[in-house]
Amino acid sequence: MRKAFNKTLLEIAREDSRINLVLADIGYGEIEPFANEFPNRYYNVGVAEQNMTGVACGLGMEGNIAVTYSIANFPTLRCLEQIRNDVCYHDANVKIVIIGGGVSYGPLGVSHHSTEDLAIMRALPNIVVMAPCDIPEAIAATHAMIEHDGPVYYRCGYKNEPNIHNGAIDFKLGKAITVEEGDDLTLFFVGPIGIEAKKAAEAARKRGIKTRLVSMHTIKPIDREAIVAAARETGKIITVEEHNLSGGLGSAVAEVLADEGALDVKFKRMAFPDIYVGEVGSQEWLRSLYNLDAAGIEKEIYAICGV
Amino acid sequence: MGYGKYKEFADKIRKDCLYMCNVGASGHIGSMLSSADLIAVLYEKILNVDPNYPDDPDRDRFILSKGHAGAVVYAALAEKGFFPKEWMGTYYCDNGKLMGHISHHVPGVEYSTGSLGHGLPVCCGKALALKKQKKESRIICLMSDGDCNEGSTWEAIMFAAQTGLDNLTAIVDYNHIQALGFTKDIINLKGLTSKVAQFGWGVVDIDGHNYQEIEEALSHLPLEKGKPTFIVAHTVKGKGVSFLENTVASHYAHISDELLEKALQEIGD
């Protein structure tokens, strides 16, 4: 997905001279084409994420689109106050891109796990929060990010994540995409972990349970209509995210259900259980360890359906 | 030329600041007064900014990184006609026009700050952008001693030198006092000028209350071609009001009606 992102950004940058890439010495093997083609729109500030974000803000306020880019929490939590006070408060045209959402960098350890980012970014006014699930979504989200005038947080996958969508997608900021129709329950997912949700839904379908599978690629603004419709039409909702339990997709969906009085619903949030993922292992292994793989999700489908 | 107009303007904005701190029952008067002479020269002579065209793309960009001294910039902007002087009577008050830390919601204010260490990185971004647009605009950042404690300031110092941002000037209002005490007892900034020179900036020390020195330094930017400029302005916290001068207490001092009267008398007409 990161390759698709970088390729798409480069293509857009060829047409849009406002785009500047601001790095903090991360992106080896990925950013060189942009750096070589647009040396005057490429800045490596060194290992200095606060300055990266401040510089991007200054660029963004003077008619440019500034894209900051790093891995995991480096361009978010390290410089959170710059994102809040500088970028978001001034509504600067800055895009904050992370590579490796969730536990993409599994065995590198907790410092490289981005498992609170959705909650923290979502808490800031003036920012759009996106996490595409597969390469078609990643490409569409990159275009949407640049077209949106203002701060955007873009949580990108790390590797060649499999496609989740079955065909062409109609991607709009803040508008969930239904991958599969169904009326027994709704499975909302965000990001590449959606492949586990898809496999679980397919397995359950063989046992006669029709899951509505929905990609919530934009966490903020969130698609309230899709959530209310899911509650009213399916009566059961499971959320799946590669994120801590607090404040992410599950919390966002729960807020909408409460706000809209759509509480007559069975509801389950699947996420890391408010812990740091301290075990050593790949993304897939860690998902399975915390029951966030297809088998774990399938079990929750049966549990919520009472079968 | 004479420097009387600077003194006159500085006196005005010092009095405005005292008045605002009294109205708002708010602090940071010491930090405002130490900057007043720098601000006077900037707004009287140096900055290309126009109250009739505050968003002029060719304007100079002035960012106050020491946002807690925002009232000294509000005062200068009010005196220059960016907004009605009456607004100063609402400083820090309920439904007021002017918040305690400098705000871009106020006409003429380039940028909001309040947490230290934010100004210089943003100025670097603006300096890069305006250089690429081949604009003559200068980017000037006024910082405090406390700003120089922040790591982000040093990240920006390294970056500005690396990228040769000679349209960028940082001024430190070096009043030697921060929130809880004298800088020498907290984080000693001794040798600041030479340290920044070592990082690759053009540097100069000036007396931040000497109009001739301030004007001289700011009239010949950049100090060195191809390098950003760092001006260490040696100042006195609380300058102009004897009972506030060089005191730690002046950082948070409350300006009561009685103190206001006493202070205004000292500054005179």
PDB file of N, CA, C and O in Angstrom, chain B residues 12-47:
ATOM      1  N   LYS B  12       3.754  54.589  24.198  1.00  0.00           N
ATOM      2  CA  LYS B  12       2.321  54.337  23.977  1.00  0.00           C
ATOM      3  C   LYS B  12       1.982  52.874  24.197  1.00  0.00           C
ATOM      4  O   LYS B  12       1.040  52.528  24.905  1.00  0.00           O
ATOM      5  N   ILE B  13       2.764  51.994  23.575  1.00  0.00           N
ATOM      6  CA  ILE B  13       2.392  50.571  23.671  1.00  0.00           C
ATOM      7  C   ILE B  13       2.698  50.015  25.058  1.00  0.00           C
ATOM      8  O   ILE B  13       2.026  49.102  25.525  1.00  0.00           O
ATOM      9  N   ARG B  14       3.701  50.576  25.724  1.00  0.00           N
ATOM     10  CA  ARG B  14       3.929  50.153  27.126  1.00  0.00           C
ATOM     11  C   ARG B  14       2.703  50.497  27.971  1.00  0.00           C
ATOM     12  O   ARG B  14       2.243  49.687  28.777  1.00  0.00           O
ATOM     13  N   LYS B  15       2.208  51.698  27.764  1.00  0.00           N
ATOM     14  CA  LYS B  15       1.028  52.107  28.551  1.00  0.00           C
ATOM     15  C   LYS B  15      -0.192  51.255  28.177  1.00  0.00           C
ATOM     16  O   LYS B  15      -0.961  50.859  29.050  1.00  0.00           O
ATOM     17  N   ASP B  16      -0.333  50.982  26.893  1.00  0.00           N
ATOM     18  CA  ASP B  16      -1.434  50.107  26.456  1.00  0.00           C
ATOM     19  C   ASP B  16      -1.347  48.744  27.142  1.00  0.00           C
ATOM     20  O   ASP B  16      -2.350  48.181  27.573  1.00  0.00           O
ATOM     21  N   CYS B  17      -0.144  48.206  27.207  1.00  0.00           N
ATOM     22  CA  CYS B  17       0.043  46.874  27.826  1.00  0.00           C
ATOM     23  C   CYS B  17      -0.314  46.908  29.306  1.00  0.00           C
ATOM     24  O   CYS B  17      -0.974  45.991  29.816  1.00  0.00           O
ATOM     25  N   LEU B  18       0.152  47.950  29.983  1.00  0.00           N
ATOM     26  CA  LEU B  18      -0.169  48.064  31.412  1.00  0.00           C
ATOM     27  C   LEU B  18      -1.681  48.149  31.599  1.00  0.00           C
ATOM     28  O   LEU B  18      -2.256  47.490  32.478  1.00  0.00           O
ATOM     29  N   TYR B  19      -2.302  48.939  30.748  1.00  0.00           N
ATOM     30  CA  TYR B  19      -3.759  49.095  30.808  1.00  0.00           C
ATOM     31  C   TYR B  19      -4.447  47.744  30.562  1.00  0.00           C
ATOM     32  O   TYR B  19      -5.339  47.337  31.310  1.00  0.00           O
ATOM     33  N   MET B  20      -3.995  47.020  29.538  1.00  0.00           N
ATOM     34  CA  MET B  20      -4.627  45.730  29.237  1.00  0.00           C
ATOM     35  C   MET B  20      -4.445  44.753  30.386  1.00  0.00           C
ATOM     36  O   MET B  20      -5.376  44.028  30.752  1.00  0.00           O
ATOM     37  N   CYS B  21      -3.260  44.713  30.964  1.00  0.00           N
ATOM     38  CA  CYS B  21      -3.026  43.772  32.073  1.00  0.00           C
ATOM     39  C   CYS B  21      -3.858  44.144  33.291  1.00  0.00           C
ATOM     40  O   CYS B  21      -4.260  43.270  34.062  1.00  0.00           O
ATOM     41  N   ASN B  22      -4.117  45.437  33.427  1.00  0.00           N
ATOM     42  CA  ASN B  22      -4.978  45.882  34.524  1.00  0.00           C
ATOM     43  C   ASN B  22      -6.429  45.475  34.248  1.00  0.00           C
ATOM     44  O   ASN B  22      -7.086  44.860  35.094  1.00  0.00           O
ATOM     45  N   VAL B  23      -6.900  45.768  33.054  1.00  0.00           N
ATOM     46  CA  VAL B  23      -8.280  45.433  32.678  1.00  0.00           C
ATOM     47  C   VAL B  23      -8.522  43.933  32.781  1.00  0.00           C
ATOM     48  O   VAL B  23      -9.551  43.477  33.273  1.00  0.00           O
ATOM     49  N   GLY B  24      -7.550  43.173  32.289  1.00  0.00           N
ATOM     50  CA  GLY B  24      -7.724  41.721  32.230  1.00  0.00           C
ATOM     51  C   GLY B  24      -7.322  41.017  33.506  1.00  0.00           C
ATOM     52  O   GLY B  24      -7.498  39.813  33.636  1.00  0.00           O
ATOM     53  N   ALA B  25      -6.740  41.776  34.465  1.00  0.00           N
ATOM     54  CA  ALA B  25      -6.182  41.165  35.678  1.00  0.00           C
ATOM     55  C   ALA B  25      -5.313  39.968  35.286  1.00  0.00           C
ATOM     56  O   ALA B  25      -5.445  38.876  35.813  1.00  0.00           O
ATOM     57  N   SER B  26      -4.437  40.230  34.319  1.00  0.00           N
ATOM     58  CA  SER B  26      -3.652  39.144  33.741  1.00  0.00           C
ATOM     59  C   SER B  26      -2.157  39.404  33.893  1.00  0.00           C
ATOM     60  O   SER B  26      -1.749  40.505  34.257  1.00  0.00           O
ATOM     61  N   GLY B  27      -1.369  38.410  33.589  1.00  0.00           N
ATOM     62  CA  GLY B  27       0.072  38.483  33.811  1.00  0.00           C
ATOM     63  C   GLY B  27       0.880  38.786  32.572  1.00  0.00           C
ATOM     64  O   GLY B  27       0.351  39.282  31.574  1.00  0.00           O
ATOM     65  N   HIS B  28       2.185  38.483  32.645  1.00  0.00           N
ATOM     66  CA  HIS B  28       3.143  38.594  31.543  1.00  0.00           C
ATOM     67  C   HIS B  28       3.526  40.019  31.170  1.00  0.00           C
ATOM     68  O   HIS B  28       4.088  40.257  30.113  1.00  0.00           O
ATOM     69  N   ILE B  29       3.262  40.985  32.066  1.00  0.00           N
ATOM     70  CA  ILE B  29       3.623  42.375  31.753  1.00  0.00           C
ATOM     71  C   ILE B  29       5.142  42.528  31.567  1.00  0.00           C
ATOM     72  O   ILE B  29       5.593  43.257  30.688  1.00  0.00           O
ATOM     73  N   GLY B  30       5.898  41.796  32.373  1.00  0.00           N
ATOM     74  CA  GLY B  30       7.364  41.912  32.265  1.00  0.00           C
ATOM     75  C   GLY B  30       7.856  41.535  30.881  1.00  0.00           C
ATOM     76  O   GLY B  30       8.740  42.198  30.314  1.00  0.00           O
ATOM     77  N   SER B  31       7.267  40.502  30.309  1.00  0.00           N
ATOM     78  CA  SER B  31       7.670  40.033  28.976  1.00  0.00           C
ATOM     79  C   SER B  31       7.227  40.999  27.880  1.00  0.00           C
ATOM     80  O   SER B  31       7.859  41.087  26.835  1.00  0.00           O
ATOM     81  N   MET B  32       6.128  41.680  28.119  1.00  0.00           N
ATOM     82  CA  MET B  32       5.660  42.678  27.137  1.00  0.00           C
ATOM     83  C   MET B  32       6.583  43.890  27.144  1.00  0.00           C
ATOM     84  O   MET B  32       6.998  44.374  26.086  1.00  0.00           O
ATOM     85  N   LEU B  33       6.894  44.345  28.347  1.00  0.00           N
ATOM     86  CA  LEU B  33       7.707  45.566  28.453  1.00  0.00           C
ATOM     87  C   LEU B  33       9.119  45.353  27.926  1.00  0.00           C
ATOM     88  O   LEU B  33       9.716  46.265  27.348  1.00  0.00           O
ATOM     89  N   SER B  34       9.660  44.166  28.077  1.00  0.00           N
ATOM     90  CA  SER B  34      11.029  43.936  27.567  1.00  0.00           C
ATOM     91  C   SER B  34      11.055  43.954  26.049  1.00  0.00           C
ATOM     92  O   SER B  34      12.064  44.285  25.435  1.00  0.00           O
ATOM     93  N   SER B  35       9.921  43.625  25.414  1.00  0.00           N
ATOM     94  CA  SER B  35       9.850  43.591  23.948  1.00  0.00           C
ATOM     95  C   SER B  35       9.452  44.928  23.328  1.00  0.00           C
ATOM     96  O   SER B  35       9.520  45.084  22.109  1.00  0.00           O
ATOM     97  N   ALA B  36       8.983  45.857  24.139  1.00  0.00           N
ATOM     98  CA  ALA B  36       8.288  47.036  23.591  1.00  0.00           C
ATOM     99  C   ALA B  36       9.161  47.849  22.637  1.00  0.00           C
ATOM    100  O   ALA B  36       8.669  48.331  21.608  1.00  0.00           O
ATOM    101  N   ASP B  37      10.432  47.995  22.949  1.00  0.00           N
ATOM    102  CA  ASP B  37      11.277  48.827  22.071  1.00  0.00           C
ATOM    103  C   ASP B  37      11.537  48.124  20.738  1.00  0.00           C
ATOM    104  O   ASP B  37      11.579  48.774  19.688  1.00  0.00           O
ATOM    105  N   LEU B  38      11.692  46.799  20.791  1.00  0.00           N
ATOM    106  CA  LEU B  38      11.857  46.022  19.545  1.00  0.00           C
ATOM    107  C   LEU B  38      10.602  46.141  18.687  1.00  0.00           C
ATOM    108  O   LEU B  38      10.669  46.372  17.477  1.00  0.00           O
ATOM    109  N   ILE B  39       9.456  45.990  19.336  1.00  0.00           N
ATOM    110  CA  ILE B  39       8.177  46.071  18.618  1.00  0.00           C
ATOM    111  C   ILE B  39       7.989  47.468  18.030  1.00  0.00           C
ATOM    112  O   ILE B  39       7.494  47.635  16.903  1.00  0.00           O
ATOM    113  N   ALA B  40       8.411  48.480  18.778  1.00  0.00           N
ATOM    114  CA  ALA B  40       8.248  49.865  18.299  1.00  0.00           C
ATOM    115  C   ALA B  40       9.019  50.068  16.998  1.00  0.00           C
ATOM    116  O   ALA B  40       8.493  50.616  16.028  1.00  0.00           O
ATOM    117  N   VAL B  41      10.251  49.608  16.956  1.00  0.00           N
ATOM    118  CA  VAL B  41      11.050  49.807  15.737  1.00  0.00           C
ATOM    119  C   VAL B  41      10.488  48.955  14.598  1.00  0.00           C
ATOM    120  O   VAL B  41      10.399  49.400  13.453  1.00  0.00           O
ATOM    121  N   LEU B  42      10.066  47.735  14.928  1.00  0.00           N
ATOM    122  CA  LEU B  42       9.505  46.867  13.892  1.00  0.00           C
ATOM    123  C   LEU B  42       8.282  47.522  13.242  1.00  0.00           C
ATOM    124  O   LEU B  42       8.199  47.621  12.021  1.00  0.00           O
ATOM    125  N   TYR B  43       7.342  47.977  14.058  1.00  0.00           N
ATOM    126  CA  TYR B  43       6.091  48.498  13.482  1.00  0.00           C
ATOM    127  C   TYR B  43       6.208  49.936  12.995  1.00  0.00           C
ATOM    128  O   TYR B  43       5.478  50.348  12.091  1.00  0.00           O
ATOM    129  N   GLU B  44       7.139  50.718  13.553  1.00  0.00           N
ATOM    130  CA  GLU B  44       7.312  52.089  13.081  1.00  0.00           C
ATOM    131  C   GLU B  44       8.128  52.150  11.799  1.00  0.00           C
ATOM    132  O   GLU B  44       7.943  53.030  10.978  1.00  0.00           O
ATOM    133  N   LYS B  45       9.049  51.227  11.642  1.00  0.00           N
ATOM    134  CA  LYS B  45       9.986  51.384  10.536  1.00  0.00           C
ATOM    135  C   LYS B  45      10.152  50.141   9.651  1.00  0.00           C
ATOM    136  O   LYS B  45      10.177  50.234   8.428  1.00  0.00           O
ATOM    137  N   ILE B  46      10.307  49.011  10.276  1.00  0.00           N
ATOM    138  CA  ILE B  46      10.839  47.865   9.540  1.00  0.00           C
ATOM    139  C   ILE B  46       9.777  47.084   8.764  1.00  0.00           C
ATOM    140  O   ILE B  46       9.942  46.821   7.579  1.00  0.00           O
ATOM    141  N   LEU B  47       8.701  46.715   9.448  1.00  0.00           N
ATOM    142  CA  LEU B  47       7.761  45.769   8.847  1.00  0.00           C
ATOM    143  C   LEU B  47       6.942  46.414   7.732  1.00  0.00           C
ATOM    144  O   LEU B  47       6.360  47.495   7.915  1.00  0.00           O
TER     145      LEU B  47
END
